[in-house]
Amino acid sequence: MRRTIINESIDLFDKKGYSKTSIQDIVNSIGATKGTFYYYFNSKQELLRDIHLSYIQELLQEQEVILHDSNLTSKDKIRKLILLIIGKIRTHGKSARVFTREIRHLEEEHIQYVNSIKREFRLNFQKVLEDGVEKGEFRKDLRSDIVTFGILGMVNRSYNWYNPDGEVSEEELVDIYMDIIINGLINNK
Amino acid sequence: MRRTIINESIDLFDKKGYSKTSIQDIVNSIGATKGTFYYYFNSKQELLRDIHLSYIQELLQEQEVILHDSNLTSKDKIRKLILLIIGKIRTHGKSARVFTREIRHLEEEHIQYVNSIKREFRLNFQKVLEDGVEKGEFRKDLRSDIVTFGILGMVNRSYNWYNPDGEVSEEELVDIYMDIIINGLINNK
């Protein structure tokens, strides 16, 4: 039931917006009562927060596994981290889009907590770039903070246009991104 | 007065959201009457549309100028197009962020019109990449449609984090982006 409430809410928040969706709307559309809603969540705020929190906490845990795999080169790690994000579009695309749009409705402490996890994810990514520079895999003159924003921007933006059921598979999309990021567009022949 | 209404609305839409901001809220906060509002706009919808339309139409016109400059290489054009977008963060950053979040409140025909202009901008960018491939400036194996999404994603996402008054100037940011895009991260030494 908790999962049903979450899934239905994401659909409603997506269509009508968070402000215009009431708890009554949510329970009506799944044929439940408000009592059921309050059994799982204290408020609409808490629901919105939980939707996103479970998503980014999971992302961070999976990131840690990649970071600590000592068999991978820095380039391998970058590839796996990008695939991690792209791979979630299929399962979490709509909730990520809803959350980005509605985050301002959360209480300040929740916003700060969510942002601190996002920041940790970003700084971990940046660290992989810096390790790659140190090991000589990447160029010495890399501005790792801005390059991290750039790569994550490119990758995260895919949530707005990429269709995992279209002609380009998740793996292919990641290969194309990796090729620009690692080799650039220049014709070296 | 038209400009005052627009600026104040952007602030209110940003803080409270489009749905929760009434025309009364807007006129109250600038000390005007509803009559004044309706002299300039037929509805709140029209205001939201106009905010964004003037921005992207201007962007498209400025893009055309760059596209038709026959003195520029493809690489030069890419650089100027990226600078065009980054340069608007200072002046149009907040309105662009509000619009992205609130576009679903527009009527379908307006959404389609806005999206058709965005699509034109994107396809023009893609054409510059393809011309560059044809002239031998860029690699032959370029998947130009996806690379365009990637580059524009990276650049557009800057609206969410880049502060034009911070330590990195607009020109420097564009240089860093261009360096990844053109040369990649790999250490060739």
CSV table of C-alpha atoms in Angstrom, one decimal:
chain,number,residue,atom,x,y,z
A,1,MET,CA,0.0,0.0,0.0
A,2,ARG,CA,2.8,2.4,0.9
A,3,ARG,CA,4.3,1.8,-2.6
A,4,THR,CA,0.8,2.3,-4.2
A,5,ILE,CA,0.4,5.7,-2.4
A,6,ILE,CA,3.8,6.8,-3.6
A,7,ASN,CA,3.3,5.8,-7.2
A,8,GLU,CA,-0.1,7.4,-7.5
A,9,SER,CA,1.1,10.6,-5.8
A,10,ILE,CA,4.0,10.9,-8.3
A,11,ASP,CA,1.5,10.7,-11.1
A,12,LEU,CA,-0.8,13.3,-9.6
A,13,PHE,CA,2.0,15.6,-8.6
A,14,ASP,CA,3.3,15.3,-12.2
A,15,LYS,CA,-0.1,16.2,-13.7
A,16,LYS,CA,-1.6,18.7,-11.3
A,17,GLY,CA,1.4,19.9,-9.3
A,18,TYR,CA,2.1,19.3,-5.6
A,19,SER,CA,0.2,22.3,-4.3
A,20,LYS,CA,-3.0,21.4,-6.2
A,21,THR,CA,-3.0,17.8,-5.2
A,22,SER,CA,-4.7,17.1,-1.9
A,23,ILE,CA,-4.4,14.0,0.3
A,24,GLN,CA,-8.1,13.5,-0.5
A,25,ASP,CA,-7.2,13.4,-4.3
A,26,ILE,CA,-4.5,10.8,-3.6
A,27,VAL,CA,-6.7,8.4,-1.5
A,28,ASN,CA,-9.7,8.9,-3.9
A,29,SER,CA,-7.7,7.7,-6.9
A,30,ILE,CA,-6.5,4.5,-5.2
A,31,GLY,CA,-9.9,3.9,-3.5
A,32,ALA,CA,-8.5,4.2,0.0
A,33,THR,CA,-9.3,6.4,3.0
A,34,LYS,CA,-7.3,9.2,4.6
A,35,GLY,CA,-6.8,6.9,7.6
A,36,THR,CA,-4.8,4.7,5.4
A,37,PHE,CA,-2.7,7.6,4.2
A,38,TYR,CA,-1.9,8.7,7.7
A,39,TYR,CA,-0.9,5.2,8.7
A,40,TYR,CA,2.0,5.5,6.3
A,41,PHE,CA,2.8,9.2,6.2
A,42,ASN,CA,2.4,12.1,8.7
A,43,SER,CA,1.8,14.7,6.0
A,44,LYS,CA,2.0,15.4,2.3
A,45,GLN,CA,5.3,17.0,2.9
A,46,GLU,CA,6.7,13.8,4.4
A,47,LEU,CA,5.4,11.9,1.4
A,48,LEU,CA,7.2,14.3,-1.0
A,49,ARG,CA,10.4,14.0,1.0
A,50,ASP,CA,10.3,10.2,1.2
A,51,ILE,CA,9.8,9.9,-2.5
A,52,HIS,CA,13.0,11.6,-3.2
A,53,LEU,CA,15.0,10.6,-0.2
A,54,SER,CA,14.8,6.9,-0.8
A,55,TYR,CA,15.9,7.5,-4.4
A,56,ILE,CA,19.0,9.6,-3.7
A,57,GLN,CA,20.1,7.5,-0.7
A,58,GLU,CA,20.0,4.4,-2.8
A,59,LEU,CA,22.0,6.3,-5.5
A,60,LEU,CA,24.6,7.3,-2.9
A,61,GLN,CA,25.0,3.7,-1.6
A,62,GLU,CA,25.4,2.3,-5.1
A,63,GLN,CA,28.0,5.0,-5.8
A,64,GLU,CA,30.0,4.0,-2.7
A,65,VAL,CA,30.3,0.4,-4.1
A,66,ILE,CA,31.8,1.7,-7.3
A,67,LEU,CA,34.1,4.1,-5.6
A,68,HIS,CA,35.6,1.4,-3.4
A,69,ASP,CA,36.2,-1.1,-6.2
A,70,SER,CA,40.0,-1.1,-6.4
A,71,ASN,CA,40.0,-3.1,-9.7
A,72,LEU,CA,38.6,-0.1,-11.6
A,73,THR,CA,40.5,2.7,-13.4
A,74,SER,CA,39.3,6.2,-12.9
A,75,LYS,CA,37.8,6.1,-16.4
A,76,ASP,CA,36.0,2.8,-15.6
A,77,LYS,CA,34.6,4.5,-12.5
A,78,ILE,CA,33.3,7.5,-14.4
A,79,ARG,CA,31.6,5.2,-16.8
A,80,LYS,CA,29.9,3.2,-14.1
A,81,LEU,CA,28.8,6.3,-12.3
A,82,ILE,CA,27.2,7.7,-15.4
A,83,LEU,CA,25.5,4.4,-16.1
A,84,LEU,CA,24.2,4.4,-12.6
A,85,ILE,CA,22.4,7.7,-13.2
A,86,ILE,CA,21.2,6.8,-16.7
A,87,GLY,CA,20.0,3.4,-15.6
A,88,LYS,CA,17.6,5.0,-13.1
A,89,ILE,CA,15.7,7.0,-15.7
A,90,ARG,CA,13.5,3.9,-16.5
A,91,THR,CA,12.6,3.3,-12.9
A,92,HIS,CA,12.8,6.7,-11.3
A,93,GLY,CA,12.5,9.2,-14.1
A,94,LYS,CA,9.1,10.7,-13.3
A,95,SER,CA,9.7,10.9,-9.6
A,96,ALA,CA,13.1,12.7,-10.2
A,97,ARG,CA,11.4,15.2,-12.5
A,98,VAL,CA,8.5,15.8,-10.0
A,99,PHE,CA,10.9,16.3,-7.2
A,100,THR,CA,13.2,18.8,-9.0
A,101,ARG,CA,10.1,20.9,-9.7
A,102,GLU,CA,8.5,20.7,-6.3
A,103,ILE,CA,11.5,20.8,-3.9
A,104,ARG,CA,10.7,24.3,-2.9
A,105,HIS,CA,7.5,23.1,-1.1
A,106,LEU,CA,9.6,21.2,1.4
A,107,GLU,CA,10.6,22.6,4.8
A,108,GLU,CA,14.0,24.2,4.9
A,109,GLU,CA,15.6,21.5,7.0
A,110,HIS,CA,14.4,18.8,4.5
A,111,ILE,CA,15.7,20.8,1.5
A,112,GLN,CA,19.1,21.1,3.2
A,113,TYR,CA,19.3,17.4,4.0
A,114,VAL,CA,18.4,16.5,0.4
A,115,ASN,CA,20.9,19.0,-0.9
A,116,SER,CA,23.7,17.7,1.4
A,117,ILE,CA,23.3,14.2,-0.1
A,118,LYS,CA,23.3,15.5,-3.6
A,119,ARG,CA,26.5,17.5,-2.7
A,120,GLU,CA,28.1,14.4,-1.4
A,121,PHE,CA,27.3,12.5,-4.6
A,122,ARG,CA,28.8,15.4,-6.6
A,123,LEU,CA,32.0,15.7,-4.5
A,124,ASN,CA,32.5,11.9,-4.7
A,125,PHE,CA,32.4,12.2,-8.5
A,126,GLN,CA,34.8,15.1,-8.4
A,127,LYS,CA,37.2,13.0,-6.3
A,128,VAL,CA,37.3,10.3,-9.0
A,129,LEU,CA,38.3,12.9,-11.6
A,130,GLU,CA,41.0,14.2,-9.2
A,131,ASP,CA,42.3,10.7,-8.6
A,132,GLY,CA,42.5,10.2,-12.4
A,133,VAL,CA,44.5,13.4,-12.7
A,134,GLU,CA,46.9,12.2,-10.0
A,135,LYS,CA,47.4,8.8,-11.6
A,136,GLY,CA,48.0,10.5,-15.0
A,137,GLU,CA,44.9,9.1,-16.6
A,138,PHE,CA,43.4,12.6,-17.1
A,139,ARG,CA,44.9,15.9,-18.0
A,140,LYS,CA,46.8,17.8,-15.3
A,141,ASP,CA,45.0,21.1,-16.1
A,142,LEU,CA,41.6,19.9,-15.3
A,143,ARG,CA,39.3,22.2,-13.4
A,144,SER,CA,37.7,19.3,-11.6
A,145,ASP,CA,34.9,21.1,-9.8
A,146,ILE,CA,33.5,22.7,-12.9
A,147,VAL,CA,34.0,19.7,-15.1
A,148,THR,CA,32.0,17.7,-12.5
A,149,PHE,CA,29.1,20.1,-12.8
A,150,GLY,CA,29.4,19.9,-16.6
A,151,ILE,CA,29.4,16.1,-16.8
A,152,LEU,CA,26.6,15.7,-14.2
A,153,GLY,CA,24.6,18.4,-15.9
A,154,MET,CA,24.9,16.6,-19.2
A,155,VAL,CA,24.0,13.3,-17.7
A,156,ASN,CA,21.2,14.5,-15.3
A,157,ARG,CA,19.6,16.5,-18.1
A,158,SER,CA,18.9,13.2,-19.9
A,159,TYR,CA,15.9,12.8,-17.6
A,160,ASN,CA,14.2,15.4,-19.6
A,161,TRP,CA,14.6,13.9,-23.1
A,162,TYR,CA,15.9,10.4,-23.1
A,163,ASN,CA,13.5,7.5,-23.6
A,164,PRO,CA,15.0,4.2,-22.4
A,165,ASP,CA,12.5,2.4,-24.7
A,166,GLY,CA,13.7,4.2,-27.8
A,167,GLU,CA,16.3,3.2,-30.4
A,168,VAL,CA,19.3,4.1,-28.2
A,169,SER,CA,19.9,1.7,-25.3
A,170,GLU,CA,21.2,3.0,-21.9
A,171,GLU,CA,24.6,1.4,-22.6
A,172,GLU,CA,24.8,3.1,-26.0
A,173,LEU,CA,23.9,6.5,-24.5
A,174,VAL,CA,26.6,6.1,-21.9
A,175,ASP,CA,29.2,5.1,-24.5
A,176,ILE,CA,28.4,8.3,-26.5
A,177,TYR,CA,28.7,10.5,-23.4
A,178,MET,CA,31.9,8.8,-22.4
A,179,ASP,CA,33.4,9.3,-25.9
A,180,ILE,CA,32.8,13.0,-25.8
A,181,ILE,CA,34.0,13.3,-22.2
A,182,ILE,CA,37.2,11.3,-22.7
A,183,ASN,CA,38.1,12.0,-26.3
A,184,GLY,CA,36.3,15.2,-27.3
A,185,LEU,CA,35.0,16.1,-30.7
A,186,ILE,CA,38.2,17.0,-32.5
A,187,ASN,CA,39.2,15.1,-35.6
A,188,ASN,CA,42.7,13.9,-34.8
A,189,LYS,CA,43.3,12.2,-38.1
B,1,MET,CA,4.9,49.1,-15.9
B,2,ARG,CA,4.7,46.0,-18.1
B,3,ARG,CA,8.3,45.2,-17.1
B,4,THR,CA,7.6,45.8,-13.4
B,5,ILE,CA,4.7,43.3,-13.5
B,6,ILE,CA,6.8,40.8,-15.2
B,7,ASN,CA,9.8,41.1,-12.8
B,8,GLU,CA,7.6,41.0,-9.7
B,9,SER,CA,5.7,38.0,-11.1
B,10,ILE,CA,8.9,36.1,-11.7
B,11,ASP,CA,9.9,36.7,-8.0
B,12,LEU,CA,6.5,35.6,-6.7
B,13,PHE,CA,6.3,32.5,-9.0
B,14,ASP,CA,9.7,31.6,-7.8
B,15,LYS,CA,8.9,31.9,-4.2
B,16,LYS,CA,5.3,30.7,-4.0
B,17,GLY,CA,4.8,28.8,-7.2
B,18,TYR,CA,2.6,29.8,-10.2
B,19,SER,CA,-0.6,28.1,-8.9
B,20,LYS,CA,-0.5,29.8,-5.5
B,21,THR,CA,0.3,33.3,-6.8
B,22,SER,CA,-2.9,35.2,-7.7
B,23,ILE,CA,-3.2,38.3,-9.9
B,24,GLN,CA,-4.2,40.1,-6.7
B,25,ASP,CA,-0.9,39.1,-5.1
B,26,ILE,CA,1.0,40.5,-8.0
B,27,VAL,CA,-0.7,43.8,-8.1
B,28,ASN,CA,-0.6,44.2,-4.3
B,29,SER,CA,3.1,43.8,-4.2
B,30,ILE,CA,3.7,46.5,-6.8
B,31,GLY,CA,1.0,48.8,-5.4
B,32,ALA,CA,-1.2,48.7,-8.6
B,33,THR,CA,-4.7,47.6,-9.4
B,34,LYS,CA,-6.1,44.6,-11.3
B,35,GLY,CA,-7.2,47.1,-14.0
B,36,THR,CA,-3.5,47.8,-14.6
B,37,PHE,CA,-2.7,44.2,-14.9
B,38,TYR,CA,-5.4,43.5,-17.4
B,39,TYR,CA,-4.3,46.5,-19.5
B,40,TYR,CA,-1.1,44.6,-20.2
B,41,PHE,CA,-2.1,40.9,-20.0
B,42,ASN,CA,-5.4,39.0,-20.6
B,43,SER,CA,-4.6,36.4,-18.0
B,44,LYS,CA,-2.0,34.9,-15.7
B,45,GLN,CA,-1.4,32.2,-18.4
B,46,GLU,CA,-0.6,34.9,-20.9
B,47,LEU,CA,1.9,36.5,-18.5
B,48,LEU,CA,3.7,33.2,-17.9
B,49,ARG,CA,3.8,32.6,-21.6
B,50,ASP,CA,5.1,36.0,-22.4
B,51,ILE,CA,7.8,35.8,-19.8
B,52,HIS,CA,9.4,32.9,-21.5
B,53,LEU,CA,8.5,33.6,-25.1
B,54,SER,CA,10.3,36.9,-25.3
B,55,TYR,CA,13.4,35.1,-23.8
B,56,ILE,CA,13.6,32.2,-26.3
B,57,GLN,CA,12.6,34.2,-29.3
B,58,GLU,CA,15.4,36.6,-28.6
B,59,LEU,CA,17.8,33.6,-28.1
B,60,LEU,CA,16.7,32.2,-31.5
B,61,GLN,CA,17.3,35.6,-33.3
B,62,GLU,CA,20.8,35.9,-31.8
B,63,GLN,CA,21.5,32.3,-32.8
B,64,GLU,CA,20.6,33.1,-36.4
B,65,VAL,CA,23.2,35.9,-36.5
B,66,ILE,CA,25.9,33.4,-35.3
B,67,LEU,CA,24.8,30.7,-37.8
B,68,HIS,CA,25.0,33.0,-40.8
B,69,ASP,CA,28.5,34.5,-40.0
B,70,SER,CA,30.5,32.9,-42.7
B,71,ASN,CA,33.8,34.0,-41.2
B,72,LEU,CA,33.4,31.6,-38.3
B,73,THR,CA,34.6,28.0,-38.2
B,74,SER,CA,32.2,25.3,-36.8
B,75,LYS,CA,34.2,25.3,-33.5
B,76,ASP,CA,33.9,29.1,-33.3
B,77,LYS,CA,30.2,28.9,-33.8
B,78,ILE,CA,29.8,26.2,-31.1
B,79,ARG,CA,31.7,28.5,-28.7
B,80,LYS,CA,29.6,31.5,-29.5
B,81,LEU,CA,26.4,29.6,-29.1
B,82,ILE,CA,27.4,28.3,-25.7
B,83,LEU,CA,28.4,31.8,-24.7
B,84,LEU,CA,25.0,33.1,-25.8
B,85,ILE,CA,23.3,30.7,-23.4
B,86,ILE,CA,25.7,31.2,-20.5
B,87,GLY,CA,25.6,35.0,-21.0
B,88,LYS,CA,21.8,35.0,-20.3
B,89,ILE,CA,22.1,33.5,-16.9
B,90,ARG,CA,22.8,36.9,-15.4
B,91,THR,CA,19.8,38.6,-16.9
B,92,HIS,CA,17.3,35.7,-17.4
B,93,GLY,CA,18.4,33.0,-15.0
B,94,LYS,CA,15.5,33.3,-12.6
B,95,SER,CA,12.8,33.5,-15.3
B,96,ALA,CA,14.2,30.5,-17.1
B,97,ARG,CA,14.2,28.4,-13.9
B,98,VAL,CA,10.6,29.5,-13.1
B,99,PHE,CA,9.4,28.7,-16.6
B,100,THR,CA,11.0,25.2,-16.7
B,101,ARG,CA,9.1,24.4,-13.5
B,102,GLU,CA,5.8,25.9,-14.4
B,103,ILE,CA,5.5,25.1,-18.1
B,104,ARG,CA,2.9,22.4,-17.4
B,105,HIS,CA,0.4,25.2,-16.3
B,106,LEU,CA,0.3,26.6,-19.9
B,107,GLU,CA,-2.4,25.6,-22.3
B,108,GLU,CA,-1.3,22.8,-24.7
B,109,GLU,CA,-1.0,25.1,-27.8
B,110,HIS,CA,1.3,27.4,-25.9
B,111,ILE,CA,3.5,24.5,-24.7
B,112,GLN,CA,3.7,23.3,-28.2
B,113,TYR,CA,4.7,26.6,-29.6
B,114,VAL,CA,7.4,27.1,-26.9
B,115,ASN,CA,8.7,23.6,-27.6
B,116,SER,CA,8.8,24.2,-31.3
B,117,ILE,CA,11.1,27.2,-30.8
B,118,LYS,CA,13.3,25.2,-28.4
B,119,ARG,CA,13.5,22.4,-30.9
B,120,GLU,CA,14.5,24.8,-33.7
B,121,PHE,CA,17.3,26.1,-31.5
B,122,ARG,CA,18.5,22.6,-30.8
B,123,LEU,CA,18.4,21.5,-34.5
B,124,ASN,CA,20.3,24.6,-35.5
B,125,PHE,CA,23.0,23.6,-33.0
B,126,GLN,CA,23.0,20.1,-34.3
B,127,LYS,CA,23.4,21.4,-37.9
B,128,VAL,CA,26.6,23.3,-36.8
B,129,LEU,CA,28.1,20.0,-35.5
B,130,GLU,CA,27.1,18.2,-38.8
B,131,ASP,CA,28.7,21.0,-40.9
B,132,GLY,CA,31.9,20.6,-38.7
B,133,VAL,CA,31.9,16.9,-39.5
B,134,GLU,CA,31.5,17.5,-43.2
B,135,LYS,CA,34.3,20.0,-43.2
B,136,GLY,CA,36.6,17.6,-41.3
B,137,GLU,CA,36.8,19.8,-38.2
B,138,PHE,CA,35.0,17.2,-36.1
B,139,ARG,CA,35.1,13.4,-36.0
B,140,LYS,CA,33.3,11.5,-38.7
B,141,ASP,CA,31.7,9.0,-36.2
B,142,LEU,CA,29.8,11.7,-34.3
B,143,ARG,CA,26.3,10.9,-33.2
B,144,SER,CA,25.3,14.6,-33.7
B,145,ASP,CA,21.7,14.4,-32.3
B,146,ILE,CA,22.8,12.9,-29.0
B,147,VAL,CA,25.9,14.9,-28.7
B,148,THR,CA,23.7,18.0,-29.2
B,149,PHE,CA,21.5,16.9,-26.3
B,150,GLY,CA,24.6,16.3,-24.2
B,151,ILE,CA,26.2,19.6,-24.8
B,152,LEU,CA,23.0,21.6,-24.4
B,153,GLY,CA,22.2,19.7,-21.3
B,154,MET,CA,25.6,20.5,-19.8
B,155,VAL,CA,25.3,24.2,-20.7
B,156,ASN,CA,21.6,24.6,-19.8
B,157,ARG,CA,22.1,22.9,-16.4
B,158,SER,CA,24.5,25.8,-15.5
B,159,TYR,CA,21.3,27.8,-14.8
B,160,ASN,CA,21.0,25.7,-11.6
B,161,TRP,CA,24.4,26.2,-10.1
B,162,TYR,CA,26.5,28.9,-11.9
B,163,ASN,CA,26.8,32.3,-10.2
B,164,PRO,CA,28.0,34.9,-12.8
B,165,ASP,CA,29.2,37.1,-9.9
B,166,GLY,CA,31.4,34.3,-8.5
B,167,GLU,CA,35.1,33.6,-9.1
B,168,VAL,CA,34.6,32.1,-12.6
B,169,SER,CA,33.6,34.6,-15.3
B,170,GLU,CA,31.2,33.6,-18.1
B,171,GLU,CA,34.1,33.5,-20.6
B,172,GLU,CA,36.1,31.2,-18.3
B,173,LEU,CA,33.2,28.9,-17.9
B,174,VAL,CA,32.7,28.7,-21.6
B,175,ASP,CA,36.4,28.0,-22.1
B,176,ILE,CA,36.3,25.1,-19.7
B,177,TYR,CA,33.2,23.6,-21.4
B,178,MET,CA,34.8,24.1,-24.8
B,179,ASP,CA,37.9,22.4,-23.7
B,180,ILE,CA,36.1,19.2,-22.5
B,181,ILE,CA,33.8,19.2,-25.6
B,182,ILE,CA,36.6,19.7,-28.1
B,183,ASN,CA,39.6,17.9,-26.5
B,184,GLY,CA,38.2,15.6,-23.9
B,185,LEU,CA,39.7,14.7,-20.6
B,186,ILE,CA,42.3,12.2,-21.7
B,187,ASN,CA,45.9,12.8,-21.0
B,188,ASN,CA,47.6,12.6,-24.4
B,189,LYS,CA,51.1,13.4,-23.2
